[in-house]
Amino acid sequence: GKKLDLSNVSSELEFSGVSSGFSQIDNALAGGFWNQTFSIITSTAGQGKTTFCQQLISNYLAQGLSVGYYQGDLTEDVVISNFNALGVTQEQINNLDFFSNCTKNLSHKNIADLTANYDVFVIDNLSSLLPEKSDYEAQKTFVNKISDAVEQNGNHVHLVAHQTKSAELSSLPNIEGCGEIGRKAGIVLSVERFNKVYLDKFLQLYGREDEFIIDLSNEKRKSGANPNTVISVLKNQIRGDLPRIPMKFNENEKKFENYFQD
């Protein structure tokens, strides 16, 4: 056979995708959210998935990207009000198209086709879009359509999905619905509040000698700050490693911020 010349081949793939707007998340994902794949944002109810997704959208609009946003639980007025609070300008809002269950001709059968019109499309959430939670065949068909669409269109889609077991830390097997959802995604992130409940679950699994806890302890001694949210990388098709990323949520500005100094 022919010998391969690897002398000019970079060990890192050149990033092609969209920046999350958070340097620590981008670093963990080898640049950000890669094109030609879709990501899952997951957690149990009330952990901040929707707030996190809306800040991602705000960051994308600030970058001049076109964004489509399906929201199954909130009205357009509420969503626009949330974006105004995040400092999104009217000019930036013009790059955002909002879809809901009331949108004419929108269904889980054709939303994959809509995603082709945008740099990023956010679907929040899967259970409100599909007619039956137990219809695994419909879920599988939908996820396959999304997977095919991003590969063909060269863009990125975020899909919000719930976790099934509130007594556990978020995990890949506990994503609500058919197994195809986690298997097809290139990136899976969980959003969880960093509180006593989370810490107790974490310490029971990993103990105080875990690198994540040690880093937090060192940062707290240095700055006195506590994180109040953890973004966990549950799947990372590009880089492979699965870090936990502490974040601060600024209650006054209703915004997530990096925990560690850049």
mmCIF file with all atom_site columns, N, CA, C and O in Angstrom, residues 42-77:
data_model
loop_
_atom_site.group_PDB
_atom_site.id
_atom_site.type_symbol
_atom_site.label_atom_id
_atom_site.label_alt_id
_atom_site.label_comp_id
_atom_site.label_asym_id
_atom_site.label_entity_id
_atom_site.label_seq_id
_atom_site.pdbx_PDB_ins_code
_atom_site.Cartn_x
_atom_site.Cartn_y
_atom_site.Cartn_z
_atom_site.occupancy
_atom_site.B_iso_or_equiv
_atom_site.pdbx_formal_charge
_atom_site.auth_seq_id
_atom_site.auth_comp_id
_atom_site.auth_asym_id
_atom_site.auth_atom_id
_atom_site.pdbx_PDB_model_num
ATOM 1   N N  . THR A 1 42 ? -30.281 19.467 27.934 1.00 0.00 ? 42 THR A N  1
ATOM 2   C CA . THR A 1 42 ? -31.157 18.621 28.743 1.00 0.00 ? 42 THR A CA 1
ATOM 3   C C  . THR A 1 42 ? -31.045 18.921 30.233 1.00 0.00 ? 42 THR A C  1
ATOM 4   O O  . THR A 1 42 ? -30.036 19.462 30.697 1.00 0.00 ? 42 THR A O  1
ATOM 5   N N  . SER A 1 43 ? -32.090 18.580 30.974 1.00 0.00 ? 43 SER A N  1
ATOM 6   C CA . SER A 1 43 ? -32.106 18.575 32.439 1.00 0.00 ? 43 SER A CA 1
ATOM 7   C C  . SER A 1 43 ? -33.529 18.251 32.861 1.00 0.00 ? 43 SER A C  1
ATOM 8   O O  . SER A 1 43 ? -34.431 18.146 32.029 1.00 0.00 ? 43 SER A O  1
ATOM 9   N N  . THR A 1 44 ? -33.737 18.095 34.155 1.00 0.00 ? 44 THR A N  1
ATOM 10  C CA . THR A 1 44 ? -35.093 17.988 34.669 1.00 0.00 ? 44 THR A CA 1
ATOM 11  C C  . THR A 1 44 ? -35.728 19.377 34.667 1.00 0.00 ? 44 THR A C  1
ATOM 12  O O  . THR A 1 44 ? -35.051 20.381 34.387 1.00 0.00 ? 44 THR A O  1
ATOM 13  N N  . ALA A 1 45 ? -37.006 19.461 34.995 1.00 0.00 ? 45 ALA A N  1
ATOM 14  C CA . ALA A 1 45 ? -37.733 20.737 34.951 1.00 0.00 ? 45 ALA A CA 1
ATOM 15  C C  . ALA A 1 45 ? -37.161 21.735 35.952 1.00 0.00 ? 45 ALA A C  1
ATOM 16  O O  . ALA A 1 45 ? -36.700 21.372 37.039 1.00 0.00 ? 45 ALA A O  1
ATOM 17  N N  . GLY A 1 46 ? -37.170 23.006 35.557 1.00 0.00 ? 46 GLY A N  1
ATOM 18  C CA . GLY A 1 46 ? -36.817 24.086 36.471 1.00 0.00 ? 46 GLY A CA 1
ATOM 19  C C  . GLY A 1 46 ? -35.344 24.315 36.701 1.00 0.00 ? 46 GLY A C  1
ATOM 20  O O  . GLY A 1 46 ? -34.963 25.032 37.629 1.00 0.00 ? 46 GLY A O  1
ATOM 21  N N  . GLN A 1 47 ? -34.489 23.750 35.855 1.00 0.00 ? 47 GLN A N  1
ATOM 22  C CA . GLN A 1 47 ? -33.047 23.885 36.045 1.00 0.00 ? 47 GLN A CA 1
ATOM 23  C C  . GLN A 1 47 ? -32.436 25.032 35.237 1.00 0.00 ? 47 GLN A C  1
ATOM 24  O O  . GLN A 1 47 ? -31.268 25.366 35.444 1.00 0.00 ? 47 GLN A O  1
ATOM 25  N N  . GLY A 1 48 ? -33.196 25.586 34.291 1.00 0.00 ? 48 GLY A N  1
ATOM 26  C CA . GLY A 1 48 ? -32.680 26.733 33.535 1.00 0.00 ? 48 GLY A CA 1
ATOM 27  C C  . GLY A 1 48 ? -32.393 26.460 32.068 1.00 0.00 ? 48 GLY A C  1
ATOM 28  O O  . GLY A 1 48 ? -31.677 27.243 31.431 1.00 0.00 ? 48 GLY A O  1
ATOM 29  N N  . LYS A 1 49 ? -32.941 25.386 31.507 1.00 0.00 ? 49 LYS A N  1
ATOM 30  C CA . LYS A 1 49 ? -32.680 25.066 30.087 1.00 0.00 ? 49 LYS A CA 1
ATOM 31  C C  . LYS A 1 49 ? -33.136 26.181 29.165 1.00 0.00 ? 49 LYS A C  1
ATOM 32  O O  . LYS A 1 49 ? -32.392 26.623 28.276 1.00 0.00 ? 49 LYS A O  1
ATOM 33  N N  . THR A 1 50 ? -34.377 26.648 29.367 1.00 0.00 ? 50 THR A N  1
ATOM 34  C CA . THR A 1 50 ? -34.927 27.678 28.484 1.00 0.00 ? 50 THR A CA 1
ATOM 35  C C  . THR A 1 50 ? -34.166 28.987 28.626 1.00 0.00 ? 50 THR A C  1
ATOM 36  O O  . THR A 1 50 ? -33.847 29.648 27.625 1.00 0.00 ? 50 THR A O  1
ATOM 37  N N  . THR A 1 51 ? -33.839 29.368 29.862 1.00 0.00 ? 51 THR A N  1
ATOM 38  C CA . THR A 1 51 ? -33.066 30.601 30.093 1.00 0.00 ? 51 THR A CA 1
ATOM 39  C C  . THR A 1 51 ? -31.703 30.513 29.410 1.00 0.00 ? 51 THR A C  1
ATOM 40  O O  . THR A 1 51 ? -31.248 31.477 28.775 1.00 0.00 ? 51 THR A O  1
ATOM 41  N N  . PHE A 1 52 ? -31.059 29.359 29.533 1.00 0.00 ? 52 PHE A N  1
ATOM 42  C CA . PHE A 1 52 ? -29.758 29.156 28.900 1.00 0.00 ? 52 PHE A CA 1
ATOM 43  C C  . PHE A 1 52 ? -29.887 29.245 27.375 1.00 0.00 ? 52 PHE A C  1
ATOM 44  O O  . PHE A 1 52 ? -29.068 29.916 26.721 1.00 0.00 ? 52 PHE A O  1
ATOM 45  N N  . CYS A 1 53 ? -30.898 28.606 26.808 1.00 0.00 ? 53 CYS A N  1
ATOM 46  C CA . CYS A 1 53 ? -31.087 28.644 25.351 1.00 0.00 ? 53 CYS A CA 1
ATOM 47  C C  . CYS A 1 53 ? -31.361 30.059 24.865 1.00 0.00 ? 53 CYS A C  1
ATOM 48  O O  . CYS A 1 53 ? -30.849 30.468 23.814 1.00 0.00 ? 53 CYS A O  1
ATOM 49  N N  . GLN A 1 54 ? -32.145 30.823 25.631 1.00 0.00 ? 54 GLN A N  1
ATOM 50  C CA . GLN A 1 54 ? -32.428 32.191 25.208 1.00 0.00 ? 54 GLN A CA 1
ATOM 51  C C  . GLN A 1 54 ? -31.184 33.064 25.273 1.00 0.00 ? 54 GLN A C  1
ATOM 52  O O  . GLN A 1 54 ? -31.009 33.965 24.453 1.00 0.00 ? 54 GLN A O  1
ATOM 53  N N  . GLN A 1 55 ? -30.290 32.773 26.213 1.00 0.00 ? 55 GLN A N  1
ATOM 54  C CA . GLN A 1 55 ? -29.041 33.544 26.222 1.00 0.00 ? 55 GLN A CA 1
ATOM 55  C C  . GLN A 1 55 ? -28.138 33.122 25.066 1.00 0.00 ? 55 GLN A C  1
ATOM 56  O O  . GLN A 1 55 ? -27.445 33.966 24.482 1.00 0.00 ? 55 GLN A O  1
ATOM 57  N N  . LEU A 1 56 ? -28.131 31.835 24.726 1.00 0.00 ? 56 LEU A N  1
ATOM 58  C CA . LEU A 1 56 ? -27.391 31.414 23.529 1.00 0.00 ? 56 LEU A CA 1
ATOM 59  C C  . LEU A 1 56 ? -27.906 32.160 22.307 1.00 0.00 ? 56 LEU A C  1
ATOM 60  O O  . LEU A 1 56 ? -27.119 32.677 21.496 1.00 0.00 ? 56 LEU A O  1
ATOM 61  N N  . ILE A 1 57 ? -29.231 32.241 22.171 1.00 0.00 ? 57 ILE A N  1
ATOM 62  C CA . ILE A 1 57 ? -29.823 32.952 21.027 1.00 0.00 ? 57 ILE A CA 1
ATOM 63  C C  . ILE A 1 57 ? -29.397 34.415 21.041 1.00 0.00 ? 57 ILE A C  1
ATOM 64  O O  . ILE A 1 57 ? -29.035 34.982 20.004 1.00 0.00 ? 57 ILE A O  1
ATOM 65  N N  . SER A 1 58 ? -29.436 35.044 22.227 1.00 0.00 ? 58 SER A N  1
ATOM 66  C CA . SER A 1 58 ? -28.998 36.436 22.358 1.00 0.00 ? 58 SER A CA 1
ATOM 67  C C  . SER A 1 58 ? -27.554 36.594 21.880 1.00 0.00 ? 58 SER A C  1
ATOM 68  O O  . SER A 1 58 ? -27.220 37.545 21.151 1.00 0.00 ? 58 SER A O  1
ATOM 69  N N  . ASN A 1 59 ? -26.696 35.644 22.257 1.00 0.00 ? 59 ASN A N  1
ATOM 70  C CA . ASN A 1 59 ? -25.290 35.694 21.834 1.00 0.00 ? 59 ASN A CA 1
ATOM 71  C C  . ASN A 1 59 ? -25.156 35.512 20.327 1.00 0.00 ? 59 ASN A C  1
ATOM 72  O O  . ASN A 1 59 ? -24.319 36.155 19.687 1.00 0.00 ? 59 ASN A O  1
ATOM 73  N N  . TYR A 1 60 ? -25.962 34.630 19.751 1.00 0.00 ? 60 TYR A N  1
ATOM 74  C CA . TYR A 1 60 ? -25.915 34.414 18.299 1.00 0.00 ? 60 TYR A CA 1
ATOM 75  C C  . TYR A 1 60 ? -26.361 35.668 17.543 1.00 0.00 ? 60 TYR A C  1
ATOM 76  O O  . TYR A 1 60 ? -25.745 36.061 16.545 1.00 0.00 ? 60 TYR A O  1
ATOM 77  N N  . LEU A 1 61 ? -27.427 36.292 18.029 1.00 0.00 ? 61 LEU A N  1
ATOM 78  C CA . LEU A 1 61 ? -27.922 37.510 17.367 1.00 0.00 ? 61 LEU A CA 1
ATOM 79  C C  . LEU A 1 61 ? -26.886 38.629 17.439 1.00 0.00 ? 61 LEU A C  1
ATOM 80  O O  . LEU A 1 61 ? -26.730 39.400 16.494 1.00 0.00 ? 61 LEU A O  1
ATOM 81  N N  . ALA A 1 62 ? -26.160 38.702 18.562 1.00 0.00 ? 62 ALA A N  1
ATOM 82  C CA . ALA A 1 62 ? -25.101 39.707 18.705 1.00 0.00 ? 62 ALA A CA 1
ATOM 83  C C  . ALA A 1 62 ? -23.971 39.472 17.719 1.00 0.00 ? 62 ALA A C  1
ATOM 84  O O  . ALA A 1 62 ? -23.244 40.408 17.353 1.00 0.00 ? 62 ALA A O  1
ATOM 85  N N  . GLN A 1 63 ? -23.821 38.213 17.258 1.00 0.00 ? 63 GLN A N  1
ATOM 86  C CA . GLN A 1 63 ? -22.796 37.874 16.268 1.00 0.00 ? 63 GLN A CA 1
ATOM 87  C C  . GLN A 1 63 ? -23.287 38.088 14.833 1.00 0.00 ? 63 GLN A C  1
ATOM 88  O O  . GLN A 1 63 ? -22.554 37.843 13.882 1.00 0.00 ? 63 GLN A O  1
ATOM 89  N N  . GLY A 1 64 ? -24.545 38.527 14.692 1.00 0.00 ? 64 GLY A N  1
ATOM 90  C CA . GLY A 1 64 ? -25.099 38.763 13.357 1.00 0.00 ? 64 GLY A CA 1
ATOM 91  C C  . GLY A 1 64 ? -25.631 37.516 12.679 1.00 0.00 ? 64 GLY A C  1
ATOM 92  O O  . GLY A 1 64 ? -25.867 37.525 11.464 1.00 0.00 ? 64 GLY A O  1
ATOM 93  N N  . LEU A 1 65 ? -25.846 36.436 13.442 1.00 0.00 ? 65 LEU A N  1
ATOM 94  C CA . LEU A 1 65 ? -26.340 35.190 12.867 1.00 0.00 ? 65 LEU A CA 1
ATOM 95  C C  . LEU A 1 65 ? -27.865 35.223 12.750 1.00 0.00 ? 65 LEU A C  1
ATOM 96  O O  . LEU A 1 65 ? -28.547 35.894 13.529 1.00 0.00 ? 65 LEU A O  1
ATOM 97  N N  . SER A 1 66 ? -28.378 34.493 11.790 1.00 0.00 ? 66 SER A N  1
ATOM 98  C CA . SER A 1 66 ? -29.831 34.343 11.669 1.00 0.00 ? 66 SER A CA 1
ATOM 99  C C  . SER A 1 66 ? -30.267 33.142 12.500 1.00 0.00 ? 66 SER A C  1
ATOM 100 O O  . SER A 1 66 ? -29.630 32.084 12.467 1.00 0.00 ? 66 SER A O  1
ATOM 101 N N  . VAL A 1 67 ? -31.362 33.324 13.260 1.00 0.00 ? 67 VAL A N  1
ATOM 102 C CA . VAL A 1 67 ? -31.784 32.303 14.210 1.00 0.00 ? 67 VAL A CA 1
ATOM 103 C C  . VAL A 1 67 ? -33.279 32.025 14.061 1.00 0.00 ? 67 VAL A C  1
ATOM 104 O O  . VAL A 1 67 ? -34.092 32.951 13.977 1.00 0.00 ? 67 VAL A O  1
ATOM 105 N N  . GLY A 1 68 ? -33.635 30.746 14.032 1.00 0.00 ? 68 GLY A N  1
ATOM 106 C CA . GLY A 1 68 ? -35.022 30.323 14.143 1.00 0.00 ? 68 GLY A CA 1
ATOM 107 C C  . GLY A 1 68 ? -35.245 29.749 15.521 1.00 0.00 ? 68 GLY A C  1
ATOM 108 O O  . GLY A 1 68 ? -34.377 29.040 16.052 1.00 0.00 ? 68 GLY A O  1
ATOM 109 N N  . TYR A 1 69 ? -36.392 30.067 16.138 1.00 0.00 ? 69 TYR A N  1
ATOM 110 C CA . TYR A 1 69 ? -36.636 29.652 17.520 1.00 0.00 ? 69 TYR A CA 1
ATOM 111 C C  . TYR A 1 69 ? -38.053 29.108 17.659 1.00 0.00 ? 69 TYR A C  1
ATOM 112 O O  . TYR A 1 69 ? -39.023 29.851 17.530 1.00 0.00 ? 69 TYR A O  1
ATOM 113 N N  . TYR A 1 70 ? -38.156 27.803 17.882 1.00 0.00 ? 70 TYR A N  1
ATOM 114 C CA . TYR A 1 70 ? -39.449 27.215 18.227 1.00 0.00 ? 70 TYR A CA 1
ATOM 115 C C  . TYR A 1 70 ? -39.536 27.124 19.741 1.00 0.00 ? 70 TYR A C  1
ATOM 116 O O  . TYR A 1 70 ? -38.654 26.577 20.398 1.00 0.00 ? 70 TYR A O  1
ATOM 117 N N  . GLN A 1 71 ? -40.619 27.670 20.309 1.00 0.00 ? 71 GLN A N  1
ATOM 118 C CA . GLN A 1 71 ? -40.840 27.642 21.758 1.00 0.00 ? 71 GLN A CA 1
ATOM 119 C C  . GLN A 1 71 ? -42.267 27.150 22.005 1.00 0.00 ? 71 GLN A C  1
ATOM 120 O O  . GLN A 1 71 ? -43.234 27.804 21.623 1.00 0.00 ? 71 GLN A O  1
ATOM 121 N N  . GLY A 1 72 ? -42.367 25.980 22.633 1.00 0.00 ? 72 GLY A N  1
ATOM 122 C CA . GLY A 1 72 ? -43.663 25.348 22.802 1.00 0.00 ? 72 GLY A CA 1
ATOM 123 C C  . GLY A 1 72 ? -44.424 25.750 24.041 1.00 0.00 ? 72 GLY A C  1
ATOM 124 O O  . GLY A 1 72 ? -45.598 25.400 24.189 1.00 0.00 ? 72 GLY A O  1
ATOM 125 N N  . ASP A 1 73 ? -43.784 26.515 24.965 1.00 0.00 ? 73 ASP A N  1
ATOM 126 C CA . ASP A 1 73 ? -44.439 26.814 26.233 1.00 0.00 ? 73 ASP A CA 1
ATOM 127 C C  . ASP A 1 73 ? -44.660 28.305 26.482 1.00 0.00 ? 73 ASP A C  1
ATOM 128 O O  . ASP A 1 73 ? -45.481 28.668 27.327 1.00 0.00 ? 73 ASP A O  1
ATOM 129 N N  . LEU A 1 74 ? -43.918 29.186 25.804 1.00 0.00 ? 74 LEU A N  1
ATOM 130 C CA . LEU A 1 74 ? -43.998 30.621 26.062 1.00 0.00 ? 74 LEU A CA 1
ATOM 131 C C  . LEU A 1 74 ? -44.572 31.354 24.853 1.00 0.00 ? 74 LEU A C  1
ATOM 132 O O  . LEU A 1 74 ? -44.368 30.945 23.711 1.00 0.00 ? 74 LEU A O  1
ATOM 133 N N  . THR A 1 75 ? -45.278 32.451 25.113 1.00 0.00 ? 75 THR A N  1
ATOM 134 C CA . THR A 1 75 ? -45.808 33.268 24.018 1.00 0.00 ? 75 THR A CA 1
ATOM 135 C C  . THR A 1 75 ? -44.702 34.145 23.436 1.00 0.00 ? 75 THR A C  1
ATOM 136 O O  . THR A 1 75 ? -43.665 34.378 24.074 1.00 0.00 ? 75 THR A O  1
ATOM 137 N N  . GLU A 1 76 ? -44.950 34.667 22.253 1.00 0.00 ? 76 GLU A N  1
ATOM 138 C CA . GLU A 1 76 ? -43.963 35.520 21.594 1.00 0.00 ? 76 GLU A CA 1
ATOM 139 C C  . GLU A 1 76 ? -43.688 36.775 22.415 1.00 0.00 ? 76 GLU A C  1
ATOM 140 O O  . GLU A 1 76 ? -42.540 37.233 22.512 1.00 0.00 ? 76 GLU A O  1
ATOM 141 N N  . ASP A 1 77 ? -44.718 37.359 23.035 1.00 0.00 ? 77 ASP A N  1
ATOM 142 C CA . ASP A 1 77 ? -44.532 38.573 23.842 1.00 0.00 ? 77 ASP A CA 1
ATOM 143 C C  . ASP A 1 77 ? -43.571 38.329 25.000 1.00 0.00 ? 77 ASP A C  1
ATOM 144 O O  . ASP A 1 77 ? -42.704 39.158 25.286 1.00 0.00 ? 77 ASP A O  1
#
